[in-house]
Tab-separated table of C-alpha atoms in Angstrom:
chain	number	residue	atom	x	y	z
B	1	MET	CA	-61.905	41.579	-15.580
B	2	ASN	CA	-62.922	44.533	-13.095
B	3	ASP	CA	-63.913	43.648	-9.232
B	4	HIS	CA	-67.432	44.259	-10.126
B	5	TYR	CA	-67.512	41.319	-12.770
B	6	LEU	CA	-65.436	39.323	-10.223
B	7	LYS	CA	-67.863	39.853	-7.308
B	8	LYS	CA	-70.699	38.948	-9.634
B	9	LEU	CA	-69.095	35.767	-10.805
B	10	ASP	CA	-68.348	34.708	-7.194
B	11	ARG	CA	-71.814	35.544	-6.116
B	12	VAL	CA	-73.544	33.872	-9.058
B	13	ALA	CA	-71.377	30.546	-8.589
B	14	ALA	CA	-72.338	30.761	-4.641
B	15	ILE	CA	-75.972	31.130	-5.508
B	16	LEU	CA	-75.653	27.835	-7.652
B	17	THR	CA	-74.391	26.237	-4.772
B	18	GLN	CA	-77.275	27.585	-2.617
B	19	LEU	CA	-79.685	26.135	-5.101
B	20	GLN	CA	-78.096	22.617	-5.122
B	21	SER	CA	-78.085	22.698	-1.374
B	22	LYS	CA	-81.510	23.447	-0.594
B	23	PRO	CA	-85.045	22.339	-1.918
B	24	ILE	CA	-86.184	26.046	-2.216
B	25	VAL	CA	-84.127	29.223	-1.907
B	26	ARG	CA	-85.732	32.778	-1.458
B	27	ALA	CA	-84.607	35.714	-3.230
B	28	GLN	CA	-84.890	37.651	-0.014
B	29	ASP	CA	-82.861	35.198	1.687
B	30	LEU	CA	-80.034	35.262	-0.826
B	31	ALA	CA	-80.097	39.163	-0.768
B	32	GLU	CA	-79.248	39.184	2.976
B	33	LYS	CA	-76.767	36.225	2.660
B	34	PHE	CA	-74.743	38.288	-0.211
B	35	GLU	CA	-75.598	41.680	1.161
B	36	VAL	CA	-76.902	42.728	-2.164
B	37	SER	CA	-80.522	43.842	-3.342
B	38	VAL	CA	-83.317	41.500	-4.069
B	39	ARG	CA	-83.255	43.107	-7.572
B	40	THR	CA	-79.516	42.341	-7.973
B	41	ILE	CA	-80.376	38.520	-7.123
B	42	TYR	CA	-83.172	38.605	-9.870
B	43	ARG	CA	-80.627	39.477	-12.312
B	44	ASP	CA	-78.101	36.817	-10.850
B	45	ILE	CA	-81.042	34.236	-11.425
B	46	LYS	CA	-81.385	35.386	-14.973
B	47	THR	CA	-77.870	34.941	-15.557
B	48	LEU	CA	-77.847	31.390	-14.513
B	49	GLU	CA	-80.870	30.662	-16.615
B	50	ASN	CA	-79.248	32.284	-19.630
B	51	ALA	CA	-76.310	29.947	-18.987
B	52	GLY	CA	-78.556	27.031	-19.254
B	53	ILE	CA	-79.140	26.221	-15.428
B	54	PRO	CA	-82.705	24.789	-15.439
B	55	ILE	CA	-84.300	27.009	-12.486
B	56	VAL	CA	-87.714	26.251	-11.466
B	57	GLY	CA	-89.955	28.888	-9.685
B	58	GLU	CA	-90.345	32.592	-9.919
B	59	ALA	CA	-89.922	35.886	-7.842
B	60	GLY	CA	-91.590	36.092	-4.675
B	61	SER	CA	-92.352	32.232	-4.223
B	62	GLY	CA	-88.625	31.040	-4.353
B	63	TYR	CA	-86.304	29.174	-6.783
B	64	SER	CA	-85.035	25.657	-6.991
B	65	LEU	CA	-83.215	23.362	-9.434
B	66	MET	CA	-85.006	21.157	-11.897
B	67	GLU	CA	-85.439	17.785	-10.361
B	68	GLY	CA	-82.409	15.522	-11.771
B	69	TYR	CA	-80.450	18.214	-13.287
B	70	LYS	CA	-77.241	17.309	-11.332
B	71	LEU	CA	-76.444	13.753	-10.460
B	72	PRO	CA	-74.545	13.535	-7.371
B	73	PRO	CA	-71.134	11.955	-7.830
B	74	VAL	CA	-71.520	10.240	-4.592
B	75	MET	CA	-74.483	8.415	-2.793
B	76	PHE	CA	-74.887	8.851	1.056
B	77	THR	CA	-76.953	6.850	3.434
B	78	LYS	CA	-79.430	8.635	5.488
B	79	GLU	CA	-77.457	7.794	8.629
B	80	GLU	CA	-74.303	9.711	6.920
B	81	VAL	CA	-76.454	12.469	6.091
B	82	LEU	CA	-77.610	12.724	9.837
B	83	SER	CA	-73.950	12.484	11.057
B	84	PHE	CA	-73.133	15.480	8.719
B	85	ILE	CA	-75.934	17.675	10.185
B	86	THR	CA	-74.803	16.668	13.840
B	87	ALA	CA	-71.081	17.378	13.118
B	88	GLU	CA	-72.167	20.776	11.633
B	89	LYS	CA	-73.846	21.587	14.993
B	90	LEU	CA	-70.919	20.650	16.780
B	91	MET	CA	-68.569	22.842	14.680
B	92	GLN	CA	-70.914	25.815	14.845
B	93	LYS	CA	-70.401	25.450	18.824
B	94	PHE	CA	-67.080	24.329	19.384
B	95	SER	CA	-64.939	25.466	16.188
B	96	HIS	CA	-62.846	28.400	16.282
B	97	GLN	CA	-64.196	31.394	14.468
B	98	SER	CA	-61.511	31.090	11.822
B	99	LEU	CA	-62.437	27.362	10.935
B	100	GLY	CA	-66.352	27.971	11.337
B	101	ASN	CA	-66.791	29.782	8.103
B	102	HIS	CA	-64.856	27.511	6.027
B	103	TYR	CA	-66.875	24.652	7.308
B	104	GLN	CA	-69.977	26.196	6.570
B	105	THR	CA	-68.961	26.665	3.124
B	106	ALA	CA	-67.864	23.033	2.797
B	107	MET	CA	-71.224	21.974	4.140
B	108	ASP	CA	-73.015	23.962	1.555
B	109	LYS	CA	-71.063	22.145	-1.035
B	110	LEU	CA	-71.767	18.751	0.531
B	111	ARG	CA	-75.405	19.761	0.385
B	112	SER	CA	-75.228	20.650	-3.399
B	113	VAL	CA	-74.515	16.632	-4.128
B	114	LEU	CA	-77.423	15.293	-1.952
B	115	ARG	CA	-80.575	14.061	-3.509
B	116	SER	CA	-83.594	15.979	-2.889
B	117	SER	CA	-84.774	13.386	-0.492
B	118	ASP	CA	-81.714	13.872	1.505
B	119	LYS	CA	-81.956	17.594	1.450
B	120	ASN	CA	-85.560	17.496	2.786
B	121	LEU	CA	-84.186	15.218	5.638
B	122	ILE	CA	-81.696	17.724	6.580
B	123	GLN	CA	-84.518	20.680	6.300
B	124	ASN	CA	-86.644	18.522	8.720
B	125	ILE	CA	-84.302	17.680	11.297
B	126	GLU	CA	-81.515	20.390	11.543
B	127	ASN	CA	-83.781	22.535	13.990
B	128	GLN	CA	-84.282	19.250	16.233
B	129	ILE	CA	-80.533	19.220	17.055
B	130	ASP	CA	-78.864	21.546	19.322
B	131	ILE	CA	-75.592	21.834	21.336
B	132	PHE	CA	-75.664	23.711	24.486
B	133	ASP	CA	-72.195	25.182	25.227
B	134	TYR	CA	-71.832	27.396	28.384
B	135	SER	CA	-68.224	28.221	27.967
B	136	PRO	CA	-67.210	31.827	26.784
B	137	LYS	CA	-65.797	32.175	23.388
B	138	PRO	CA	-62.505	33.925	23.321
B	139	ASP	CA	-62.421	36.914	21.035
B	140	ASP	CA	-60.788	36.629	17.681
B	141	THR	CA	-57.990	39.007	17.370
B	142	ILE	CA	-56.875	37.687	13.765
B	143	LYS	CA	-58.908	36.436	10.790
B	144	ASN	CA	-57.989	32.971	9.525
B	145	VAL	CA	-55.541	32.467	12.117
B	146	ILE	CA	-55.904	28.691	12.409
B	147	PRO	CA	-55.957	28.244	8.594
B	148	THR	CA	-52.773	29.992	8.765
B	149	ILE	CA	-51.397	27.813	11.091
B	150	LEU	CA	-52.215	24.759	9.374
B	151	GLU	CA	-50.830	26.082	5.908
B	152	SER	CA	-47.609	26.543	7.810
B	153	ILE	CA	-47.571	23.026	9.213
B	154	ALA	CA	-48.493	21.459	5.439
B	155	GLU	CA	-45.932	23.702	3.898
B	156	LYS	CA	-43.397	23.443	6.635
B	157	LYS	CA	-42.882	26.998	6.796
B	158	GLN	CA	-41.988	29.172	9.979
B	159	LEU	CA	-44.407	31.409	11.422
B	160	PHE	CA	-43.752	34.874	13.163
B	161	ILE	CA	-45.853	35.878	16.004
B	162	GLU	CA	-46.627	38.719	18.291
B	163	TYR	CA	-47.540	36.966	21.381
B	164	GLN	CA	-49.287	38.225	24.605
B	165	SER	CA	-48.625	36.420	27.739
B	166	VAL	CA	-50.915	36.022	30.701
B	167	ASP	CA	-49.413	38.654	32.461
B	168	GLY	CA	-49.489	41.244	29.653
B	169	ASN	CA	-46.268	41.093	28.422
B	170	VAL	CA	-45.710	41.172	24.527
B	171	SER	CA	-43.024	39.438	22.734
B	172	ASN	CA	-42.204	38.491	18.981
B	173	ARG	CA	-41.435	34.768	18.418
B	174	THR	CA	-40.438	32.767	15.129
B	175	ILE	CA	-41.879	29.234	15.700
B	176	GLU	CA	-42.103	26.026	13.719
B	177	ALA	CA	-45.731	24.770	14.194
B	178	VAL	CA	-46.256	21.065	15.154
B	179	GLY	CA	-50.011	21.014	15.358
B	180	ILE	CA	-52.960	22.586	17.185
B	181	PHE	CA	-55.251	21.299	19.792
B	182	TYR	CA	-58.346	22.282	21.761
B	183	GLU	CA	-58.594	22.232	25.631
B	184	PHE	CA	-60.820	23.317	28.074
B	185	THR	CA	-62.522	26.142	25.851
B	186	TYR	CA	-59.380	27.233	24.054
B	187	TRP	CA	-57.360	26.412	21.155
B	188	TYR	CA	-53.415	25.973	21.380
B	189	ILE	CA	-50.489	25.819	18.854
B	190	MET	CA	-47.834	23.191	19.926
B	191	ALA	CA	-44.576	24.656	18.230
B	192	PHE	CA	-40.803	24.636	18.348
B	193	CYS	CA	-39.837	28.107	19.546
B	194	THR	CA	-36.555	29.122	17.874
B	195	LEU	CA	-36.233	31.827	20.588
B	196	ARG	CA	-36.165	29.328	23.623
B	197	LYS	CA	-34.887	26.476	21.495
B	198	ASP	CA	-37.608	24.250	23.117
B	199	PHE	CA	-41.147	23.161	22.517
B	200	ARG	CA	-43.783	25.551	23.809
B	201	GLN	CA	-47.708	25.793	23.611
B	202	PHE	CA	-49.261	29.204	22.693
B	203	ARG	CA	-52.843	29.917	23.442
B	204	VAL	CA	-54.168	31.112	19.944
B	205	ASP	CA	-56.548	34.189	21.136
B	206	ARG	CA	-53.219	35.478	22.716
B	207	ILE	CA	-51.562	35.984	19.308
B	208	LEU	CA	-51.627	39.634	18.277
B	209	LYS	CA	-50.288	39.078	14.896
B	210	ILE	CA	-49.220	36.217	12.755
B	211	ALA	CA	-47.523	35.722	9.280
B	212	LYS	CA	-46.030	32.861	7.498
B	213	ILE	CA	-42.465	33.617	6.564
B	214	GLU	CA	-40.416	32.116	3.704
B	215	ILE	CA	-38.231	30.095	5.718
B	216	THR	CA	-38.691	26.447	5.452
B	217	PHE	CA	-37.866	23.641	8.252
B	218	SER	CA	-37.155	20.056	7.514
B	219	GLN	CA	-37.293	18.664	11.018
B	220	GLU	CA	-40.005	15.973	11.411
B	221	TYR	CA	-41.523	16.741	14.729
B	222	GLY	CA	-43.828	13.728	14.794
B	223	LYS	CA	-47.389	13.525	16.487
B	224	ILE	CA	-48.657	16.675	18.634
B	225	ASN	CA	-49.270	14.414	21.561
B	226	ASP	CA	-45.625	13.421	21.644
B	227	HIS	CA	-44.589	17.018	22.626
B	228	ARG	CA	-47.387	18.241	24.913
B	229	ARG	CA	-45.780	16.948	28.067
B	230	ILE	CA	-42.151	18.012	26.698
B	231	ALA	CA	-43.474	21.583	26.351
B	232	SER	CA	-44.515	21.934	29.797
B	233	LYS	CA	-42.698	24.189	32.262
B	234	THR	CA	-41.118	22.679	35.432
B	235	THR	CA	-43.645	20.575	37.304
B	236	THR	CA	-44.324	20.160	40.916
B	237	LYS	CA	-45.340	16.882	42.573
B	238	VAL	CA	-48.584	17.021	44.506
B	239	LYS	CA	-50.327	14.410	46.665
B	240	LEU	CA	-53.987	14.594	47.692
B	241	LEU	CA	-56.322	12.265	49.761
B	242	VAL	CA	-59.819	12.677	48.256
B	243	ASP	CA	-63.069	11.480	49.435
B	244	LYS	CA	-64.342	8.588	47.222
B	245	LYS	CA	-67.726	9.967	46.978
B	246	ILE	CA	-66.599	12.955	44.898
B	247	MET	CA	-64.298	11.087	42.562
B	248	GLY	CA	-66.989	10.727	39.748
B	249	TYR	CA	-66.845	14.640	39.452
B	250	LEU	CA	-63.270	14.803	38.780
B	251	VAL	CA	-63.235	12.398	35.990
B	252	ASN	CA	-62.755	15.180	33.195
B	253	SER	CA	-60.381	17.348	35.052
B	254	LYS	CA	-58.084	15.441	37.014
B	255	SER	CA	-55.984	14.476	33.915
B	256	TYR	CA	-55.785	18.029	32.715
B	257	TYR	CA	-54.053	18.929	36.054
B	258	GLY	CA	-51.337	16.531	35.746
B	259	LEU	CA	-52.498	13.182	37.370
B	260	ILE	CA	-50.001	10.433	37.178
B	261	SER	CA	-51.520	7.951	39.606
B	262	GLU	CA	-54.362	7.242	41.994
B	263	ASN	CA	-54.485	4.453	44.748
B	264	GLU	CA	-57.622	3.323	46.748
B	265	THR	CA	-56.902	3.434	50.786
B	266	GLU	CA	-58.849	2.988	53.794
B	267	ASN	CA	-59.349	6.724	54.158
B	268	GLY	CA	-60.007	7.657	50.461
B	269	ILE	CA	-58.159	7.807	47.164
B	270	GLU	CA	-54.701	8.934	47.206
B	271	MET	CA	-54.039	10.974	43.856
B	272	THR	CA	-50.555	11.935	42.806
B	273	PHE	CA	-50.288	14.797	40.273
B	274	GLU	CA	-47.166	16.360	38.416
B	275	THR	CA	-48.522	19.966	37.789
B	276	GLU	CA	-47.072	23.058	36.227
B	277	TRP	CA	-49.710	25.323	37.509
B	278	ILE	CA	-48.782	25.184	41.220
B	279	ASP	CA	-49.031	29.056	41.335
B	280	GLU	CA	-52.425	29.616	40.122
B	281	GLY	CA	-54.324	26.962	38.181
B	282	PHE	CA	-54.011	24.114	40.426
B	283	PRO	CA	-55.075	25.911	43.845
B	284	ARG	CA	-58.068	27.460	42.107
B	285	TRP	CA	-59.208	24.165	41.066
B	286	LEU	CA	-58.608	22.340	44.144
B	287	ILE	CA	-60.619	24.880	46.038
B	288	THR	CA	-63.772	23.726	44.224
B	289	PHE	CA	-63.567	20.482	46.343
B	290	ALA	CA	-61.163	21.359	49.099
B	291	ASP	CA	-63.648	20.262	51.773
B	292	TYR	CA	-63.427	16.675	50.694
B	293	ALA	CA	-59.590	16.684	50.069
B	294	GLU	CA	-56.400	16.844	52.361
B	295	ILE	CA	-53.094	18.113	50.865
B	296	LEU	CA	-50.542	15.521	51.949
B	297	GLU	CA	-47.796	17.420	49.863
B	298	PRO	CA	-46.157	19.777	49.276
B	299	GLU	CA	-46.317	22.374	51.993
B	300	LEU	CA	-46.162	25.131	49.364
B	301	LEU	CA	-49.720	24.050	48.084
B	302	LYS	CA	-50.762	24.488	51.916
B	303	SER	CA	-49.553	27.860	51.913
B	304	LYS	CA	-50.992	28.993	48.384
B	305	MET	CA	-54.477	27.272	49.493
B	306	LYS	CA	-54.261	29.638	52.857
B	307	ASN	CA	-53.681	32.766	50.866
B	308	LEU	CA	-56.398	32.029	48.426
B	309	VAL	CA	-58.991	31.198	51.132
B	310	GLN	CA	-57.815	34.517	53.057
B	311	LYS	CA	-58.312	36.719	50.065
B	312	LEU	CA	-61.935	35.073	49.286
B	313	SER	CA	-62.902	35.736	52.924
B	314	GLU	CA	-61.897	39.212	52.569
B	315	LYS	CA	-63.995	39.627	49.717
B	316	LEU	CA	-67.023	38.088	51.304
B	317	SER	CA	-66.705	40.014	54.378
């Protein structure tokens, strides 16, 4: 069977899924989705009809499957159906690009087993749900990078990666992936690095090349959260005295920057951190509320804050 017929077979199967997913499907929409001519879609519809698929409709008005043709193996409640469409919106905004396309295909298959009333429910409500995300999306350098990582975890196979650090240096690493996590707009791999003989985390958008290799590993690494702090670099202890009135604005970020304790005093909240980003990340975060905070220790942080403020002052002068 040549490539032409394989592509046609895949497209016809996908068209059937589309017909099962929606109340009415237009030939023009199918042609745009599969990047073929409308005439080709007409021929594909005819192929399905010749195979015994009961399709209702005609060219120019749209197509649908005869009611009752496919009985769904699972019946979903309306609440479950609405949760699916909400999850789909979240995936569209926050999932990594290499996962989004696969999730969309999975949702099409899910729609295909819904009752007509539930398909109509989705069609009526999906434009009334939106997720506003103001975080910039990192550019993908590799197609299917996260599925490749997840496959390596499932198969317990090592990964070879070409990785670019924050300062632009490129190195080759062989890693044993423990898991992936999403934090502050970026996806990361947690892995055992065979070069460093220790756990490290790698930002996915900085991976320039990735490949599974045939070397397997038998070590059981446990849950990803067991290793996130272990993988951290050398930490620095920081103590701040913060005005109580702004504590509400720090709820989502303070843990990320290494908060280990906070105590209420007469003069404010004494916050203690163990941070691995004393050089750049922590000072830049602190400057967003520096007028409401006093640095108790270390002196190193005071010096870095002075340098940062001086640079800002020079740019604004």
